[in-house]
């Protein structure tokens, strides 16, 4: 016996990955519906060896469905998630709309799986931002051992985080730079992304941080520990898929780099690739389509009493979005919505 699953936003980057991952992980699906906005009605998407036709989100009746994986923008989520939740269908939401709501758990299963049980207040569980998800997977086992005081993180985020139009902009702008007359002006991004980097993700806030940077702070505190101090600089890079992060961590207690490496090797969701030689680390193109969060370049920070540096890479459409949402559904199923 399986679950009746709805994927909302099934034609987008994340929605399609949700379908792939439900299939790859053999999630017990009894019935599945794929929903999209009216302009994508009838669009076909793949689910394993089946082809599914998108139905209208506006008129869909969520009654009798168990779990809805939402992968649509915040405004649409605000409108439709309460409709699904009220009909008794548990929403797992990938947008930022509910993340900071104290009545909605924000969950990364490797870190705070038990928080899923708080879904009952609103029938909604939030999925974190991609840059937070992979980082907390790497931070949690180290925090458990040596208590993190402060984190300084710089991100190198792929354009798929901004959606399909941004991937097209990188592709067309890159080609256009070599073909006179076919140059492509920035449109999704405020500056050229091809052969460039842009220190700006999401909107600017009053204090000079961007919202992406603020999210990393707020979400780490909610998922892991409110006492952790964190400062981030988030940068868009001309990579299609895969976010990378250079993370500097200051601990309360001393943590030797060898022990940090051993802890991370044993930690759930992590693969350590850390040979101190040419190519002995992971880059974003190598993590595409993978489930793991990769950690490389683990080393002592000699400028701190108790400091470690590391490099963390993951598929932002997977661990950063669709995979984490499916993992939440797995935990919800095994802890709260048992079938059979
Ligand atoms: C990016 N992290 O790479 C963003 C995408 O809050 O879910 C996801 C935004 C979010 O642009």
Tab-separated table of C-alpha atoms and ligand atoms in Angstrom:
chain	number	residue	atom	x	y	z
A	1	UNK	CA	0.000	0.000	0.000
A	2	UNK	CA	1.371	3.402	-0.956
A	3	UNK	CA	0.654	7.103	-0.795
A	4	UNK	CA	-1.451	9.347	-2.964
A	5	UNK	CA	1.031	12.022	-4.039
A	6	UNK	CA	0.533	15.347	-5.789
A	7	UNK	CA	3.422	17.243	-7.392
A	8	UNK	CA	2.558	20.927	-7.732
A	9	UNK	CA	4.667	22.802	-10.283
A	10	UNK	CA	5.565	19.621	-12.117
A	11	UNK	CA	6.904	21.321	-15.261
A	12	UNK	CA	9.622	23.346	-13.486
A	13	UNK	CA	13.245	22.383	-12.764
A	14	UNK	CA	12.445	21.261	-9.221
A	15	UNK	CA	9.069	19.642	-9.987
A	16	UNK	CA	10.631	17.414	-12.642
A	17	UNK	CA	13.414	16.426	-10.237
A	18	UNK	CA	10.787	15.567	-7.610
A	19	UNK	CA	9.226	13.107	-10.050
A	20	UNK	CA	12.629	11.634	-10.950
A	21	UNK	CA	13.570	11.213	-7.297
A	22	UNK	CA	10.232	9.691	-6.223
A	23	UNK	CA	10.875	7.105	-8.930
A	24	UNK	CA	14.614	6.600	-8.259
A	25	UNK	CA	14.056	6.115	-4.519
A	26	UNK	CA	11.055	3.853	-5.174
A	27	UNK	CA	8.854	5.980	-2.950
A	28	UNK	CA	5.667	3.953	-2.325
A	29	UNK	CA	3.327	5.807	-4.678
A	30	UNK	CA	-0.192	4.427	-4.970
A	31	UNK	CA	-1.453	7.227	-7.180
A	32	UNK	CA	0.148	10.393	-8.516
A	33	UNK	CA	-1.214	13.669	-9.891
A	34	UNK	CA	0.874	16.401	-11.497
A	35	UNK	CA	-0.356	19.979	-11.374
A	36	UNK	CA	0.703	23.158	-13.103
A	37	UNK	CA	-0.574	26.615	-13.804
A	38	UNK	CA	-3.192	27.046	-16.504
A	39	UNK	CA	-0.618	27.965	-19.178
A	40	UNK	CA	1.069	24.540	-18.771
A	41	UNK	CA	-2.184	22.563	-18.770
A	42	UNK	CA	-1.869	19.309	-20.649
A	43	UNK	CA	1.950	19.501	-20.693
A	44	UNK	CA	3.360	15.995	-20.347
A	45	UNK	CA	5.998	15.053	-17.772
A	46	UNK	CA	7.784	11.749	-17.156
A	47	UNK	CA	7.430	9.636	-14.044
A	48	UNK	CA	9.516	6.490	-14.429
A	49	UNK	CA	8.303	4.850	-17.605
A	50	UNK	CA	4.960	6.647	-17.457
A	51	UNK	CA	3.938	9.925	-19.025
A	52	UNK	CA	1.634	12.115	-16.945
A	53	UNK	CA	-0.485	15.052	-18.106
A	54	UNK	CA	-0.545	18.197	-16.007
A	55	UNK	CA	-3.855	19.087	-14.414
A	56	UNK	CA	-5.079	22.525	-13.366
A	57	UNK	CA	-3.833	23.628	-9.931
A	58	UNK	CA	-6.659	26.139	-9.747
A	59	UNK	CA	-9.453	23.554	-9.793
A	60	UNK	CA	-7.749	20.449	-8.349
A	61	UNK	CA	-9.471	18.865	-5.326
A	62	UNK	CA	-6.820	17.782	-2.790
A	63	UNK	CA	-9.348	15.808	-0.703
A	64	UNK	CA	-8.190	12.211	-0.197
A	65	UNK	CA	-4.587	12.903	-1.304
A	66	UNK	CA	-1.883	12.207	1.310
A	67	UNK	CA	1.087	14.455	0.461
A	68	UNK	CA	1.555	17.393	-1.919
A	69	UNK	CA	5.091	18.359	-2.921
A	70	UNK	CA	4.936	22.057	-3.808
A	71	UNK	CA	7.532	23.533	-6.202
A	72	UNK	CA	5.990	26.845	-7.184
A	73	UNK	CA	6.758	30.475	-6.281
A	74	UNK	CA	5.983	32.000	-2.901
A	75	UNK	CA	2.932	33.974	-4.059
A	76	UNK	CA	1.254	30.949	-5.629
A	77	UNK	CA	2.184	28.850	-2.576
A	78	UNK	CA	0.536	31.402	-0.314
A	79	UNK	CA	-2.667	30.958	-2.317
A	80	UNK	CA	-2.728	27.192	-2.900
A	81	UNK	CA	-0.872	25.527	0.031
A	82	UNK	CA	-3.632	26.382	2.542
A	83	UNK	CA	-6.198	24.901	0.136
A	84	UNK	CA	-4.344	21.573	0.050
A	85	UNK	CA	-3.602	21.625	3.793
A	86	UNK	CA	-7.231	22.353	4.673
A	87	UNK	CA	-8.330	19.422	2.519
A	88	UNK	CA	-6.200	17.137	4.724
A	89	UNK	CA	-3.249	16.764	2.353
A	90	UNK	CA	0.144	17.424	4.006
A	91	UNK	CA	2.076	20.078	2.061
A	92	UNK	CA	5.866	19.852	1.729
A	93	UNK	CA	6.734	23.280	0.397
A	94	UNK	CA	9.903	24.233	-1.435
A	95	UNK	CA	9.202	27.976	-1.509
A	96	UNK	CA	10.359	30.416	1.158
A	97	UNK	CA	6.804	31.370	2.112
A	98	UNK	CA	6.404	29.231	5.273
A	99	UNK	CA	10.041	28.690	6.277
A	100	UNK	CA	10.155	31.260	9.061
A	101	UNK	CA	6.647	30.564	10.411
A	102	UNK	CA	7.056	29.210	13.978
A	103	UNK	CA	4.100	26.856	13.384
A	104	UNK	CA	5.758	25.236	10.352
A	105	UNK	CA	8.718	22.870	10.778
A	106	UNK	CA	11.737	23.543	8.552
A	107	UNK	CA	13.379	20.203	7.955
A	108	UNK	CA	16.585	18.672	6.642
A	109	UNK	CA	16.169	14.982	7.512
A	110	UNK	CA	19.873	14.353	8.229
A	111	UNK	CA	19.764	17.197	10.769
A	112	UNK	CA	16.333	17.499	12.420
A	113	UNK	CA	14.114	14.668	11.156
A	114	UNK	CA	12.174	14.712	14.442
A	115	UNK	CA	10.887	18.220	13.654
A	116	UNK	CA	8.621	16.692	10.975
A	117	UNK	CA	6.227	15.740	13.782
A	118	UNK	CA	5.345	19.427	14.176
A	119	UNK	CA	3.528	19.405	10.840
A	120	UNK	CA	0.134	19.038	12.534
A	121	UNK	CA	-0.218	22.730	13.422
A	122	UNK	CA	-0.744	23.805	9.802
A	123	UNK	CA	-0.429	20.536	7.860
A	124	UNK	CA	2.604	22.121	6.195
A	125	UNK	CA	6.346	21.350	6.325
A	126	UNK	CA	8.904	23.702	4.767
A	127	UNK	CA	11.946	22.757	2.733
A	128	UNK	CA	14.949	25.077	3.195
A	129	UNK	CA	16.808	27.134	0.631
A	130	UNK	CA	19.294	25.076	-1.385
A	131	UNK	CA	22.380	26.859	-0.086
A	132	UNK	CA	21.299	26.196	3.527
A	133	UNK	CA	20.351	22.544	3.019
A	134	UNK	CA	23.731	21.289	1.858
A	135	UNK	CA	25.602	23.419	4.399
A	136	UNK	CA	23.693	22.171	7.463
A	137	UNK	CA	24.196	18.548	6.368
A	138	UNK	CA	27.941	19.196	6.657
A	139	UNK	CA	27.777	21.362	9.790
A	140	UNK	CA	25.522	19.216	12.000
A	141	UNK	CA	27.854	16.295	12.764
A	142	UNK	CA	30.691	18.722	13.505
A	143	UNK	CA	28.438	20.829	15.753
A	144	UNK	CA	27.435	17.689	17.677
A	145	UNK	CA	31.106	17.012	18.416
A	146	UNK	CA	32.654	20.446	19.025
A	147	UNK	CA	29.815	23.070	19.200
A	148	UNK	CA	29.941	25.652	16.428
A	149	UNK	CA	30.325	29.281	17.540
A	150	UNK	CA	30.543	31.051	14.182
A	151	UNK	CA	30.433	30.249	10.468
A	152	UNK	CA	31.722	32.375	7.582
A	153	UNK	CA	30.439	31.032	4.272
A	154	UNK	CA	30.956	32.156	0.678
A	155	UNK	CA	28.739	30.503	-1.924
A	156	UNK	CA	29.264	29.837	-5.622
A	157	UNK	CA	25.695	29.216	-6.801
A	158	UNK	CA	24.633	27.796	-10.141
A	159	UNK	CA	22.117	29.498	-12.412
A	160	UNK	CA	19.578	26.652	-12.114
A	161	UNK	CA	18.767	28.147	-8.708
A	162	UNK	CA	17.081	30.994	-10.618
A	163	UNK	CA	15.072	28.690	-12.916
A	164	UNK	CA	15.001	27.661	-16.545
A	165	UNK	CA	15.142	31.195	-17.991
A	166	UNK	CA	18.423	31.783	-16.196
A	167	UNK	CA	19.886	28.557	-17.602
A	168	UNK	CA	18.879	29.738	-21.083
A	169	UNK	CA	20.436	33.147	-20.420
A	170	UNK	CA	23.787	31.576	-19.487
A	171	UNK	CA	23.698	29.278	-22.524
A	172	UNK	CA	22.666	31.941	-25.049
A	173	UNK	CA	24.929	34.633	-23.622
A	174	UNK	CA	27.921	32.279	-23.706
A	175	UNK	CA	27.269	31.338	-27.349
A	176	UNK	CA	26.443	34.946	-28.258
A	177	UNK	CA	29.818	36.195	-27.066
A	178	UNK	CA	31.442	34.282	-29.933
A	179	UNK	CA	28.979	35.207	-32.687
A	180	UNK	CA	29.034	38.877	-33.782
A	181	UNK	CA	25.509	40.302	-33.803
A	182	UNK	CA	24.123	37.587	-31.508
A	183	UNK	CA	25.159	39.085	-28.180
A	184	UNK	CA	22.560	38.529	-25.446
A	185	UNK	CA	21.992	41.373	-22.979
A	186	UNK	CA	21.417	40.514	-19.296
A	187	UNK	CA	17.749	39.991	-18.555
A	188	UNK	CA	17.275	37.504	-15.678
A	189	UNK	CA	20.432	38.809	-13.996
A	190	UNK	CA	21.397	42.465	-13.520
A	191	UNK	CA	24.846	41.878	-15.094
A	192	UNK	CA	26.407	39.498	-17.608
A	193	UNK	CA	26.598	35.969	-16.157
A	194	UNK	CA	28.619	34.310	-18.962
A	195	UNK	CA	32.321	34.248	-18.000
A	196	UNK	CA	31.507	36.384	-14.978
A	197	UNK	CA	30.444	36.152	-11.313
A	198	UNK	CA	27.720	38.244	-9.654
A	199	UNK	CA	27.805	38.941	-5.886
A	200	UNK	CA	24.047	39.311	-5.652
A	201	UNK	CA	21.337	36.645	-5.138
A	202	UNK	CA	17.747	37.628	-4.322
A	203	UNK	CA	16.832	41.163	-3.239
A	204	UNK	CA	18.903	43.594	-1.183
A	205	UNK	CA	17.907	44.181	2.431
A	206	UNK	CA	18.288	47.412	4.396
A	207	UNK	CA	21.477	46.330	6.165
A	208	UNK	CA	23.289	45.591	2.885
A	209	UNK	CA	22.951	41.812	2.944
A	210	UNK	CA	20.967	40.091	0.248
A	211	UNK	CA	17.895	38.010	1.107
A	212	UNK	CA	19.783	34.841	0.094
A	213	UNK	CA	22.455	35.663	2.677
A	214	UNK	CA	19.807	36.428	5.299
A	215	UNK	CA	18.062	33.113	4.549
A	216	UNK	CA	21.254	31.171	5.275
A	217	UNK	CA	21.462	32.818	8.698
A	218	UNK	CA	17.777	32.484	9.649
A	219	UNK	CA	17.393	28.932	8.365
A	220	UNK	CA	20.571	27.601	9.995
A	221	UNK	CA	19.365	28.965	13.325
A	222	UNK	CA	15.905	27.411	12.914
A	223	UNK	CA	17.102	24.003	11.692
A	224	UNK	CA	20.207	23.560	13.822
A	225	UNK	CA	20.799	25.933	16.695
A	226	UNK	CA	19.786	29.570	17.266
A	227	UNK	CA	23.062	30.252	19.068
A	228	UNK	CA	25.185	29.761	15.932
A	229	UNK	CA	26.475	33.015	14.458
A	230	UNK	CA	26.718	32.955	10.672
A	231	UNK	CA	27.685	35.448	8.005
A	232	UNK	CA	27.355	34.718	4.282
A	233	UNK	CA	28.338	36.161	0.918
A	234	UNK	CA	26.277	34.594	-1.848
A	235	UNK	CA	27.601	34.713	-5.396
A	236	UNK	CA	26.100	33.558	-8.695
A	237	UNK	CA	28.584	31.774	-10.957
A	238	UNK	CA	28.326	30.577	-14.587
A	239	UNK	CA	27.616	26.946	-13.684
A	240	UNK	CA	24.379	25.251	-14.786
A	241	UNK	CA	23.744	22.921	-11.826
A	242	UNK	CA	25.500	22.457	-8.470
A	243	UNK	CA	26.101	24.929	-5.665
A	244	UNK	CA	29.536	25.143	-4.028
A	245	UNK	CA	30.399	26.676	-0.678
A	246	UNK	CA	33.655	27.610	1.031
A	247	UNK	CA	32.904	27.298	4.736
A	248	UNK	CA	34.998	28.534	7.653
A	249	UNK	CA	33.870	27.208	11.034
A	250	UNK	CA	34.893	28.326	14.518
A	251	UNK	CA	34.175	25.833	17.304
A	252	UNK	CA	33.948	26.058	21.106
A	253	UNK	CA	36.131	22.953	21.471
A	254	UNK	CA	39.216	21.920	19.588
A	255	UNK	CA	38.553	19.714	16.568
A	256	UNK	CA	41.452	18.196	14.742
A	257	UNK	CA	41.164	18.093	10.916
A	258	UNK	CA	41.667	14.303	10.956
A	259	UNK	CA	38.810	13.850	13.390
A	260	UNK	CA	36.615	16.253	11.384
A	261	UNK	CA	37.294	14.148	8.264
A	262	UNK	CA	36.423	10.919	10.131
A	263	UNK	CA	33.209	12.424	11.529
A	264	UNK	CA	32.126	13.623	8.095
A	265	UNK	CA	32.957	10.229	6.536
A	266	UNK	CA	30.495	8.593	8.937
A	267	UNK	CA	27.804	11.287	8.663
A	268	UNK	CA	24.512	10.648	6.828
A	269	UNK	CA	24.140	12.202	3.385
A	270	UNK	CA	27.839	13.086	3.050
A	271	UNK	CA	30.584	11.744	0.824
A	272	UNK	CA	34.081	12.926	1.659
A	273	UNK	CA	36.418	13.278	-1.327
A	274	UNK	CA	39.520	14.855	0.105
A	275	UNK	CA	42.845	13.843	-1.383
A	276	UNK	CA	45.491	16.513	-1.127
A	277	UNK	CA	46.510	16.225	-4.755
A	278	UNK	CA	45.497	17.580	-8.178
A	279	UNK	CA	41.798	16.880	-8.685
A	280	UNK	CA	41.401	15.291	-5.253
A	281	UNK	CA	38.223	17.280	-4.512
A	282	UNK	CA	34.719	17.566	-5.977
A	283	UNK	CA	33.538	20.296	-8.338
A	284	UNK	CA	29.904	21.095	-9.189
A	285	UNK	CA	29.816	19.299	-12.550
A	286	UNK	CA	30.638	16.060	-10.742
A	287	UNK	CA	27.720	16.303	-8.305
A	288	UNK	CA	24.944	16.719	-10.882
A	289	UNK	CA	22.271	14.022	-10.580
A	290	UNK	CA	23.732	12.740	-7.300
A	291	UNK	CA	22.081	12.474	-3.891
A	292	UNK	CA	25.159	13.186	-1.779
A	293	UNK	CA	26.531	16.372	-0.325
A	294	UNK	CA	30.257	16.237	-1.078
A	295	UNK	CA	32.870	17.598	1.291
A	296	UNK	CA	36.468	18.273	0.243
A	297	UNK	CA	39.446	20.446	1.287
A	298	UNK	CA	38.974	19.764	5.031
A	299	UNK	CA	41.779	21.570	6.838
A	300	UNK	CA	42.665	23.370	10.030
A	301	UNK	CA	42.296	27.165	10.036
A	302	UNK	CA	45.567	28.190	11.706
A	303	UNK	CA	44.273	31.737	12.334
A	304	UNK	CA	41.712	30.479	14.879
A	305	UNK	CA	42.160	28.511	18.116
A	306	UNK	CA	39.460	26.045	17.046
A	307	UNK	CA	38.851	26.498	13.345
A	308	UNK	CA	38.225	24.275	10.335
A	309	UNK	CA	37.855	25.173	6.631
A	310	UNK	CA	36.031	22.990	4.138
A	311	UNK	CA	34.551	22.941	0.623
A	312	UNK	CA	31.005	21.655	0.189
A	313	UNK	CA	29.284	20.852	-3.126
A	314	UNK	CA	25.841	19.467	-3.908
A	315	UNK	CA	23.213	19.314	-6.658
A	316	UNK	CA	21.030	22.285	-5.756
A	317	UNK	CA	17.995	20.856	-7.555
A	318	UNK	CA	18.349	17.619	-5.569
A	319	UNK	CA	19.626	17.974	-1.979
A	320	UNK	CA	18.864	21.681	-2.215
A	321	UNK	CA	15.257	21.118	-3.248
A	322	UNK	CA	13.620	17.983	-4.694
A	323	UNK	CA	15.620	15.306	-2.859
A	324	UNK	CA	15.201	17.011	0.497
A	325	UNK	CA	11.439	17.297	-0.126
A	326	UNK	CA	11.171	13.574	-0.973
A	327	UNK	CA	13.301	12.691	2.081
A	328	UNK	CA	10.867	14.719	4.212
A	329	UNK	CA	7.998	12.735	2.656
A	330	UNK	CA	9.841	9.514	3.556
A	331	UNK	CA	10.271	10.614	7.172
A	332	UNK	CA	6.658	11.799	7.337
A	333	UNK	CA	5.535	8.436	6.016
A	334	UNK	CA	7.607	6.359	8.417
A	335	UNK	CA	6.939	8.483	11.529
A	336	UNK	CA	3.501	9.995	11.080
A	337	UNK	CA	1.468	8.704	8.145
A	338	UNK	CA	2.145	4.979	8.325
A	339	UNK	CA	0.506	2.863	5.627
A	340	UNK	CA	-0.015	-0.869	5.510
B	1	LIG	C1	19.214	30.389	-5.792
B	1	LIG	N1	18.941	29.528	-3.559
B	1	LIG	O1	20.186	29.650	-5.982
B	1	LIG	C2	18.268	30.167	-4.650
B	1	LIG	C3	17.068	29.398	-5.179
B	1	LIG	O2	14.502	30.449	-1.333
B	1	LIG	O3	14.069	28.586	-2.316
B	1	LIG	C4	16.070	28.988	-4.141
B	1	LIG	C5	15.383	30.143	-3.487
B	1	LIG	C6	14.595	29.690	-2.304
B	1	LIG	O4	18.935	31.330	-6.526
